[in-house]
CSV table of C-alpha atoms in Angstrom, one decimal:
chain,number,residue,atom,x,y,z
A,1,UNK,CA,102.7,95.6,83.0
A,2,UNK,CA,100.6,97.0,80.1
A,3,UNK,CA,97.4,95.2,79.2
A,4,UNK,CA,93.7,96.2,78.7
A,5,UNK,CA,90.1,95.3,79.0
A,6,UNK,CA,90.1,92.3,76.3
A,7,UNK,CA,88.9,88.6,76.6
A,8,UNK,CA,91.0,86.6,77.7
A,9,UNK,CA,92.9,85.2,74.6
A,10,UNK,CA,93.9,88.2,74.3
A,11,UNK,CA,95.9,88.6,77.3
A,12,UNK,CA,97.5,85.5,76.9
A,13,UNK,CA,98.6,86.2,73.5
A,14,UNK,CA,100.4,89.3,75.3
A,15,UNK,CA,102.2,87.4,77.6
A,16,UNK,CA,103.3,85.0,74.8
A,17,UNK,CA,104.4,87.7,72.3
A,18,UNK,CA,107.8,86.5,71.4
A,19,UNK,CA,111.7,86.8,70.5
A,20,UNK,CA,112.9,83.9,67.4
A,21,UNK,CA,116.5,82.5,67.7
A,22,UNK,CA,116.8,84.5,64.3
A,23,UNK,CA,115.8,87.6,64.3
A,24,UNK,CA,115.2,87.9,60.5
A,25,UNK,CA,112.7,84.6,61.0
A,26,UNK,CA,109.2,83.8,61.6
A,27,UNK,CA,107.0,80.6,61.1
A,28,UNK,CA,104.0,80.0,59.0
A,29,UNK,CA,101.2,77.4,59.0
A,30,UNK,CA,101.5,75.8,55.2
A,31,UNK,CA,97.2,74.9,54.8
A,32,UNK,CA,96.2,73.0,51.7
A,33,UNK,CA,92.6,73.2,51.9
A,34,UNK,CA,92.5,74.8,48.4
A,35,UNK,CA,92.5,73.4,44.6
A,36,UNK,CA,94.4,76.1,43.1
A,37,UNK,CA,97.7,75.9,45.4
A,38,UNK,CA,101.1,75.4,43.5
A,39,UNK,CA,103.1,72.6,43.5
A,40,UNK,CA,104.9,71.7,47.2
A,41,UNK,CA,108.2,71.9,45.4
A,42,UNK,CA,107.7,75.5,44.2
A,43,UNK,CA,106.0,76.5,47.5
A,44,UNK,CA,109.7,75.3,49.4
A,45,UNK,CA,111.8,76.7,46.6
A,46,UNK,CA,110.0,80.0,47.4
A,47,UNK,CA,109.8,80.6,50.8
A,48,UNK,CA,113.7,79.5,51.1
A,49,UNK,CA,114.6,81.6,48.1
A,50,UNK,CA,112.3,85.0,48.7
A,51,UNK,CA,111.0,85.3,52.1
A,52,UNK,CA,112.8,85.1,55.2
A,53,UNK,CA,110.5,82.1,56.7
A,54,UNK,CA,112.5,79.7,57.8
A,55,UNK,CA,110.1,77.2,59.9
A,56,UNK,CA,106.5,75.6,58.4
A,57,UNK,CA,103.7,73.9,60.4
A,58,UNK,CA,101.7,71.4,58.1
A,59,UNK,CA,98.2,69.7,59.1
A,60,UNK,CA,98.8,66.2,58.2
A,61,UNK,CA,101.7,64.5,57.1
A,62,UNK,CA,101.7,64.5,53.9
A,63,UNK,CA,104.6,62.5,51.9
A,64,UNK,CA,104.5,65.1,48.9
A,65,UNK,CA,105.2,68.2,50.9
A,66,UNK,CA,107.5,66.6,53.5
A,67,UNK,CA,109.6,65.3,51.1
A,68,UNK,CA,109.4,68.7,49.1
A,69,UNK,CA,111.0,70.7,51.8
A,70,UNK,CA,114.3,68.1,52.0
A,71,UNK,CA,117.5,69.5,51.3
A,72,UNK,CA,115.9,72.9,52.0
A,73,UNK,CA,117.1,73.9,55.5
A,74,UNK,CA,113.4,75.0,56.4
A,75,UNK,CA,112.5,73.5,59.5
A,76,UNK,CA,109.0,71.0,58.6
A,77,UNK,CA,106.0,70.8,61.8
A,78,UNK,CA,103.7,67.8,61.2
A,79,UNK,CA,100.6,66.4,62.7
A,80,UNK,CA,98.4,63.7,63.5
A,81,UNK,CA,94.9,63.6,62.7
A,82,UNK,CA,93.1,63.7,66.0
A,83,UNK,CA,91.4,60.2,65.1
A,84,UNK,CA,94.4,58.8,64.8
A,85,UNK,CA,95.3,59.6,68.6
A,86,UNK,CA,94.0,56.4,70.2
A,87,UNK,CA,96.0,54.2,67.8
A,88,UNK,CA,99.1,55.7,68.6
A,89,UNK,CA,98.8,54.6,72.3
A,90,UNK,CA,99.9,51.3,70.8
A,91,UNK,CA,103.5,51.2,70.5
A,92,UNK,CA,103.6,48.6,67.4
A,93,UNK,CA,100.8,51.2,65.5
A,94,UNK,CA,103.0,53.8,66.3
A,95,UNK,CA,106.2,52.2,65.3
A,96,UNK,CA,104.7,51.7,61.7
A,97,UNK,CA,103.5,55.2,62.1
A,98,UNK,CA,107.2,56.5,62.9
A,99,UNK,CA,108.5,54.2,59.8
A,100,UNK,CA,106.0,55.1,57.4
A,101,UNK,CA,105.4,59.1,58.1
A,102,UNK,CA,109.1,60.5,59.8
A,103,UNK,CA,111.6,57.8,58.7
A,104,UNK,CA,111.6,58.2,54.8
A,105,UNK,CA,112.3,61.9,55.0
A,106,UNK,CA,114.9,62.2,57.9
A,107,UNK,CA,117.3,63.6,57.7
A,108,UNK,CA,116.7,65.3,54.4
A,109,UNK,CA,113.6,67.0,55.5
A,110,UNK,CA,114.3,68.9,58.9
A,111,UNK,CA,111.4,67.5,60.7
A,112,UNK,CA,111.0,70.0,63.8
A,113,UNK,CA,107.9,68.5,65.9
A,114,UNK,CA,104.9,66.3,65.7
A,115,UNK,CA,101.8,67.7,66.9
A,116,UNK,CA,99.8,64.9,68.5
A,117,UNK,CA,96.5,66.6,67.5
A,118,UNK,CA,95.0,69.5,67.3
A,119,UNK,CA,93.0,71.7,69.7
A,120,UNK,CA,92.3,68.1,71.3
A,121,UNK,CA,91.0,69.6,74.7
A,122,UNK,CA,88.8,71.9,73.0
A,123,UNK,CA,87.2,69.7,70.5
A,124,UNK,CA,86.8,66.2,72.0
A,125,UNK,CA,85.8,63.5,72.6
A,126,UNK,CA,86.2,62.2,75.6
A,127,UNK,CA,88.3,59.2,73.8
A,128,UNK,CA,90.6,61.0,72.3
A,129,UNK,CA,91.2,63.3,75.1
A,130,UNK,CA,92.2,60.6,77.7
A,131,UNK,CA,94.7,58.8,74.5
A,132,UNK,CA,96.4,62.6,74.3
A,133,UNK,CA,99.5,62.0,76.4
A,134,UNK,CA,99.8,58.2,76.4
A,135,UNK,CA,100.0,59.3,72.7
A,136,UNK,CA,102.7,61.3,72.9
A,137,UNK,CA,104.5,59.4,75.6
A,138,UNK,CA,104.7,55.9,72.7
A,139,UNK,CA,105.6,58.5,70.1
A,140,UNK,CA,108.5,59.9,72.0
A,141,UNK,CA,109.7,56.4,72.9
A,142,UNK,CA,109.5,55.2,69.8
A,143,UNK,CA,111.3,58.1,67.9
A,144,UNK,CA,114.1,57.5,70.4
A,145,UNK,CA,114.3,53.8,69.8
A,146,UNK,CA,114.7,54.5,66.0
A,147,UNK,CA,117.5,56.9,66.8
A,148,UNK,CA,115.4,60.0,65.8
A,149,UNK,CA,116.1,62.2,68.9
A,150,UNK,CA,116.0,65.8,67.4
A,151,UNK,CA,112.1,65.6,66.8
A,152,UNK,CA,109.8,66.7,69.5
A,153,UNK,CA,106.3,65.8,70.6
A,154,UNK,CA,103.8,68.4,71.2
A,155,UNK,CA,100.1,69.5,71.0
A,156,UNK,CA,98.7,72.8,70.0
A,157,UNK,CA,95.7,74.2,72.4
A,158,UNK,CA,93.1,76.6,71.4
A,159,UNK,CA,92.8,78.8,74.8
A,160,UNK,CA,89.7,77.2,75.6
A,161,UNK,CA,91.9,75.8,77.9
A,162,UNK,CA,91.8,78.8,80.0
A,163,UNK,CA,88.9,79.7,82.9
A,164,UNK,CA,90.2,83.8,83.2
A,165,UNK,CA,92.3,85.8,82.1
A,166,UNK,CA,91.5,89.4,82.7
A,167,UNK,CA,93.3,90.7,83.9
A,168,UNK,CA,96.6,88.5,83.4
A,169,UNK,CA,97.2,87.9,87.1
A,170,UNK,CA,94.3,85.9,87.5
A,171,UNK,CA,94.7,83.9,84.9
A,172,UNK,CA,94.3,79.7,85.3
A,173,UNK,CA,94.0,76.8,83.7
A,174,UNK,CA,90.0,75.5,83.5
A,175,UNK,CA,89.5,73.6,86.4
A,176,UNK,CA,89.6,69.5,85.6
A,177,UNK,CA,91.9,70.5,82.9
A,178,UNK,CA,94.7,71.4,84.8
A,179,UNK,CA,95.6,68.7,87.1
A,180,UNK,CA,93.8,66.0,84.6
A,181,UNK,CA,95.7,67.1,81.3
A,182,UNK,CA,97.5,70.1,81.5
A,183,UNK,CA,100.1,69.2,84.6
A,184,UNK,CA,101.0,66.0,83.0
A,185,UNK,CA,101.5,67.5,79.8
A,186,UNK,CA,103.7,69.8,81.2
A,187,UNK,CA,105.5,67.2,82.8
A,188,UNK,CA,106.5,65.4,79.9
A,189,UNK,CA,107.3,69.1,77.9
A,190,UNK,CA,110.0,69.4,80.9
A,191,UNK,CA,111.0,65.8,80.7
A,192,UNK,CA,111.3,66.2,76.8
A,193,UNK,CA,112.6,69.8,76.6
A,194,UNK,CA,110.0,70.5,74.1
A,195,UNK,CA,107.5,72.9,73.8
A,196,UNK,CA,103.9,73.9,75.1
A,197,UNK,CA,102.0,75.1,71.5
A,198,UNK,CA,99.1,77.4,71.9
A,199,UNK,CA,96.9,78.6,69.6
A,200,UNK,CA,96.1,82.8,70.4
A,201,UNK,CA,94.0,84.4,67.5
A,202,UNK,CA,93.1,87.9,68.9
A,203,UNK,CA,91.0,88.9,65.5
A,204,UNK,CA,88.1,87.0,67.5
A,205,UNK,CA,88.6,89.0,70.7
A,206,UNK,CA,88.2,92.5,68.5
A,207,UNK,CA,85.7,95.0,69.1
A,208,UNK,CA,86.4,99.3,67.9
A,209,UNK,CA,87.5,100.4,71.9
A,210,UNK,CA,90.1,97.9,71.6
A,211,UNK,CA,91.4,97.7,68.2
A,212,UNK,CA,94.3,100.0,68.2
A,213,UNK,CA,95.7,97.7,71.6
A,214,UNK,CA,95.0,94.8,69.3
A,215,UNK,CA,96.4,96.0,66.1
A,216,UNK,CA,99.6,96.9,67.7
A,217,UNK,CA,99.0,100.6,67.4
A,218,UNK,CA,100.3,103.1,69.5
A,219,UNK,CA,98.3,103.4,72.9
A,220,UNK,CA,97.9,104.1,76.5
A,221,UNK,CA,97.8,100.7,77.8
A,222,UNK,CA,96.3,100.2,81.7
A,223,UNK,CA,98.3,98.1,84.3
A,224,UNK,CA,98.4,95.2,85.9
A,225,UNK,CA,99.7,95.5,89.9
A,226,UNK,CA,100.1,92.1,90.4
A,227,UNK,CA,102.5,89.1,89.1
A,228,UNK,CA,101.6,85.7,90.3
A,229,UNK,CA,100.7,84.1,87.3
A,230,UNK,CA,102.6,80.7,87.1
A,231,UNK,CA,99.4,78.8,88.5
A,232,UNK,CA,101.1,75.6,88.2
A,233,UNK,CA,104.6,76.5,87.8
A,234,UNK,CA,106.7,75.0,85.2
A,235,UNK,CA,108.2,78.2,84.0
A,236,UNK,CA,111.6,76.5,82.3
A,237,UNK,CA,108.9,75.1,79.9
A,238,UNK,CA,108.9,76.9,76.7
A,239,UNK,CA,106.2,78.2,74.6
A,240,UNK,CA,105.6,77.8,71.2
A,241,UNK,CA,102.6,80.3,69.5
A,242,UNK,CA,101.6,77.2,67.1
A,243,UNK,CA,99.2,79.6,65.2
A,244,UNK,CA,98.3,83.6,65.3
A,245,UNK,CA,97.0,85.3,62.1
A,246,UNK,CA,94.1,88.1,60.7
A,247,UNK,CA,92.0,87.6,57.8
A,248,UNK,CA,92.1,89.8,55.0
A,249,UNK,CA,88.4,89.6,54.2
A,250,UNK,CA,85.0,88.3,55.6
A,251,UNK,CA,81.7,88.0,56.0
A,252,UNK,CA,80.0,91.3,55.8
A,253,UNK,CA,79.3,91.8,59.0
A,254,UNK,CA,82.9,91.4,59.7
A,255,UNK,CA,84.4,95.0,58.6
A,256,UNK,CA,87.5,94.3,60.4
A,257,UNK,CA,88.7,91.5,58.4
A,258,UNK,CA,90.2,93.9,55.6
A,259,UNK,CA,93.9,94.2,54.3
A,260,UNK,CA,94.8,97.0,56.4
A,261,UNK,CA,94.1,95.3,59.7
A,262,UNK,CA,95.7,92.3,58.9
A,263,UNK,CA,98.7,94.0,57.6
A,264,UNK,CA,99.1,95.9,61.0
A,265,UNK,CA,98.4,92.9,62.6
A,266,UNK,CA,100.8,90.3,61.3
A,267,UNK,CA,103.5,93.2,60.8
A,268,UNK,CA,103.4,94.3,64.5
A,269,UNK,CA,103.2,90.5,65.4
A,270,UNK,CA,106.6,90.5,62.8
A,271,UNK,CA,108.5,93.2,64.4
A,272,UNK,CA,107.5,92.8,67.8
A,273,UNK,CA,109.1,88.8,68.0
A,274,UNK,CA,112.0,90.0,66.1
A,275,UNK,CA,112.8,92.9,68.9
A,276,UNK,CA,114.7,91.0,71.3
A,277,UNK,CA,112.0,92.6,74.1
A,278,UNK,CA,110.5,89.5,75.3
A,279,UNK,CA,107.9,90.3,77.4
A,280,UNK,CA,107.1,92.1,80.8
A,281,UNK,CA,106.9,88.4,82.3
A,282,UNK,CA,109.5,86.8,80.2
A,283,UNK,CA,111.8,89.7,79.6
A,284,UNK,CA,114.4,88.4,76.7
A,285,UNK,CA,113.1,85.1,76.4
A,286,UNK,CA,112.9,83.6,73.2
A,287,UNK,CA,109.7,81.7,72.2
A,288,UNK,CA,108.3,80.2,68.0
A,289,UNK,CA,105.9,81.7,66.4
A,290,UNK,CA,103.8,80.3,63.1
A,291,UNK,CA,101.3,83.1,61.5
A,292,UNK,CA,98.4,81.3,60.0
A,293,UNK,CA,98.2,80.9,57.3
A,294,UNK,CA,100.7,81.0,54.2
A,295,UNK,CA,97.6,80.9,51.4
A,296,UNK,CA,94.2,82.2,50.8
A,297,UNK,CA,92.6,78.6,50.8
A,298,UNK,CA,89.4,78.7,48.6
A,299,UNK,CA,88.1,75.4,49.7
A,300,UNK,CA,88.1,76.5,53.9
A,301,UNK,CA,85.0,77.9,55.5
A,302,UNK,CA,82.0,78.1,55.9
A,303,UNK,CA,83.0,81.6,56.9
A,304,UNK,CA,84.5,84.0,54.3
A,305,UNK,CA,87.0,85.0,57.0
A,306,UNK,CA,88.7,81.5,56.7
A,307,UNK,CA,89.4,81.9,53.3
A,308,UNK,CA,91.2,84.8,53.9
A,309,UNK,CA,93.9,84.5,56.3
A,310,UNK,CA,96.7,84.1,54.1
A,311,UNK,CA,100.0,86.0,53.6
A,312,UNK,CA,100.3,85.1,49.7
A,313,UNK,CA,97.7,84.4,47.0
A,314,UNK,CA,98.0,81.4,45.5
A,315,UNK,CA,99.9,82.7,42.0
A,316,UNK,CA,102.9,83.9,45.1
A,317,UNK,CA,101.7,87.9,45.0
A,318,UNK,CA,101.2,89.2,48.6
A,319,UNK,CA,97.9,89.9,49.9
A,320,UNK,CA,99.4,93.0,51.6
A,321,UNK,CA,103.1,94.2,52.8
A,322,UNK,CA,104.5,92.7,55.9
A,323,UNK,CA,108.4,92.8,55.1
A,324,UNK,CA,108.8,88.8,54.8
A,325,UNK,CA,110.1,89.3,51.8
A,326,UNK,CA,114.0,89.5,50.7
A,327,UNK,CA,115.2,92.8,50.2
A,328,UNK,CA,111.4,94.3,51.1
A,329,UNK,CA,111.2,97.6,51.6
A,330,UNK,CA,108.7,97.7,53.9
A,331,UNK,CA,110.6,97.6,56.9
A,332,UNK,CA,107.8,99.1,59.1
A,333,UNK,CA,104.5,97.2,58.3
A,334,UNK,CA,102.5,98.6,61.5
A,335,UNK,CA,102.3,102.8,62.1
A,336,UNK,CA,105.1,104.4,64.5
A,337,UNK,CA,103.0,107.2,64.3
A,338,UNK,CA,101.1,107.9,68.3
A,339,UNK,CA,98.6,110.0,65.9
A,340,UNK,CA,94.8,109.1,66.0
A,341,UNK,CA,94.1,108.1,62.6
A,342,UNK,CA,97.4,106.4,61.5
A,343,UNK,CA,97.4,105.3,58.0
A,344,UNK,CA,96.7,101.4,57.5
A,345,UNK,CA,99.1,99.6,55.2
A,346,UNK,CA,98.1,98.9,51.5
A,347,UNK,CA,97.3,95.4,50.4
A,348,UNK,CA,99.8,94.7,47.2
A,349,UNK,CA,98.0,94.6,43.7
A,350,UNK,CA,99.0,91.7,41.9
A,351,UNK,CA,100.5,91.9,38.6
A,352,UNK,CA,98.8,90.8,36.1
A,353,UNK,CA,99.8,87.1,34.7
A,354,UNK,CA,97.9,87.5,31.1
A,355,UNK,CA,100.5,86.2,28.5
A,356,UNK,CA,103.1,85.6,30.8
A,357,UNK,CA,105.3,82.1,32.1
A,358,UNK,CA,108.1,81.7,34.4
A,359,UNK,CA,110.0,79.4,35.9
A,360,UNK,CA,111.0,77.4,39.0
A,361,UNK,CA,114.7,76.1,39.2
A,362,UNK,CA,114.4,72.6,40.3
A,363,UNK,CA,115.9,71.4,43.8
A,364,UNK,CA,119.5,70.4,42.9
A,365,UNK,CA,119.9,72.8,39.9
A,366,UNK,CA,123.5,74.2,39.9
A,367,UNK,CA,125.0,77.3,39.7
A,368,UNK,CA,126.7,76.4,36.6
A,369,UNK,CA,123.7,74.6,35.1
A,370,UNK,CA,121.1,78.3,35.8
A,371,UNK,CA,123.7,80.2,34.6
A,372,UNK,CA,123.7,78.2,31.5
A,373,UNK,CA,120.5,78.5,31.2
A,374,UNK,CA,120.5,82.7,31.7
A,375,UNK,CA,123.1,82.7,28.8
């Protein structure tokens, strides 16, 4: 079983590296932290009509981009502010929740999941930690009172959550947080048939002697001789990478947030979920993934780096070339090449705008009335 000597996010992202349902598809985390994003409606008429996304994961719930995506077929992740969490242990709070936030948009807008949170373990407090699953236990009951029983409950986890994992064998669950959250959580993902979201971003476990293992670059790998990993069991539960990306750009210290690392990055993520490979441990399995993010969000920080995870600037041009695009070209975004110096991929230039307009169709334009419009 190939891994090597990285932290330990690392080696969990490897066991979580993934097969979609489709292989054309792939996820992406839809951030608004920016004041020079398009419109939502443009941003759904996009990705549905020129990349091959087909599932979004949003940070709130907001009306204006949930109802955007209706009648689009892309599949719509929301979630709950952390401070709302306690609340939503109430099940007349979370019944007007449910009416006001998931009602009004199903069953035009193909809501997927709520997350309950974010990162809740990792970031606290207390509070909000011990509301987590009674949380998502009133949500569940109250989507299936209202008849909404295609939209799962989950909760993404940074993998603070983990005490080791290096090498993959000995990897566990932090003590207190296992049999205190993780086991009941896990219960109620097998009770639900919904999925356990973690958060793996390997660009924070880089250093140069292991960046061509990171980067999805030809190497010689070391192995692991032994397999009992499933520290509390559970294995029919599936997993769901809720967020895995590479800046860009960064600080200056940071030289390996640049265009070419990301691109070989998120394009060896790309081709290795839609393989069909699974993984060593879960050979042919298939598991979600969302890359994080869609847009450059000039309004994130306070580190340069968090500006500059997106796949698209915010005018639509690609940062760099990872073949989500219809039609692309670029079918191979990460080297085949074993040599020692492969070539990194080429951010994209964007064209330049100066004296130019287009055009959006709107959601119900018809065939006949765009045609018109061409003539």
């Amino acid at each position: 079983m190939p891994i090597s000597k990285l932290p330990s996010l690392f080696f969990f992202l490897l066991l979580l590296l993934l097969v979609l349902p489709d292989a054309n598809s792939i996820g992406v985390n839809y951030g608004t932290l920016a004041d020079n994003l398009p419109p939502p409606a443009t941003v759904a008429q996009f990705l549905k009509s020129q990349t091959i996304i087909d599932r979004i994961r949003i940070f709130d719930v907001n009306p204006e981009v949930v109802k955007a995506f209706a009648g689009i077929g892309i599949l719509v992740s929301v979630t709950v502010p952390n401070g709302d969490i306690p609340s939503l242990t109430d099940p007349w709070t979370a019944r007007r929740w449910v009416n006001a936030n998931i009602k009004p948009f199903y069953t035009a807008t193909k809501i997927h999941y709520i997350c309950v949170g974010t990162e809740v373990l990792h970031w606290g407090p207390q509070n909000i930690v011990d509301h987590l699953m009674p949380a998502m236990r009133v949500l569940h009951a109250t989507l299936i009172k209202a008849g909404i029983k295609d939209v799962k409950i989950s909760t993404p986890h940074s993998l603070s959550i983990l005490f080791s994992s290096n090498p993959p064998s000995k990897a566990s669950f932090r003590p207190g947080w296992d049999v205190g959250s993780l086991t009941p959580i896990l219960r109620f993902h097998r009770e639900t048939k919904s999925g356990f979201m973690v958060n793996p971003y390997t660009y924070y476990a880089y250093s140069p002697g292991n960046e061509r293992y990171c980067l999805f670059k030809p190497n010689a790998g070391l192995y692991d001789k032994v397999t009992k990993k499933k520290k509390l069991g559970y294995p029919d539960v599936e997993i769901i990478v809720a967020e895995t990306g590479w800046p860009s750009g960064g600080d200056p210290q940071n030289t390996h947030a640049n265009p070419g690392n990301a691109a070989a990055y998120n394009g060896g993520l790309i081709k290795k979920v839609s393989s069909g490979v699974g993984t060593p441990l879960m050979p042919r399995r298939k598991f979600e993934t969302y890359i994080f993010s869609l847009f450059n969000e000039n309004l994130k920080g306070p580190s340069l780096d968090e500006k500059n995870f997106g796949l698209f600037r915010p005018d639509f041009t690609p940062v760099y070339d990872v073949g989500i695009m219809h039609k692309s070209q670029s079918t191979s975004p990460s080297p085949r090449s074993p040599s020692p110096s492969p070539k990194s991929p080429s951010p994209s230039k964007p064209p330049s705008t100066r004296g130019k307009r287009w055009c959006v169709p709107k959601p119900d334009a018809t065939d006949v009335a765009l045609q018109s419009n061409i003539d």
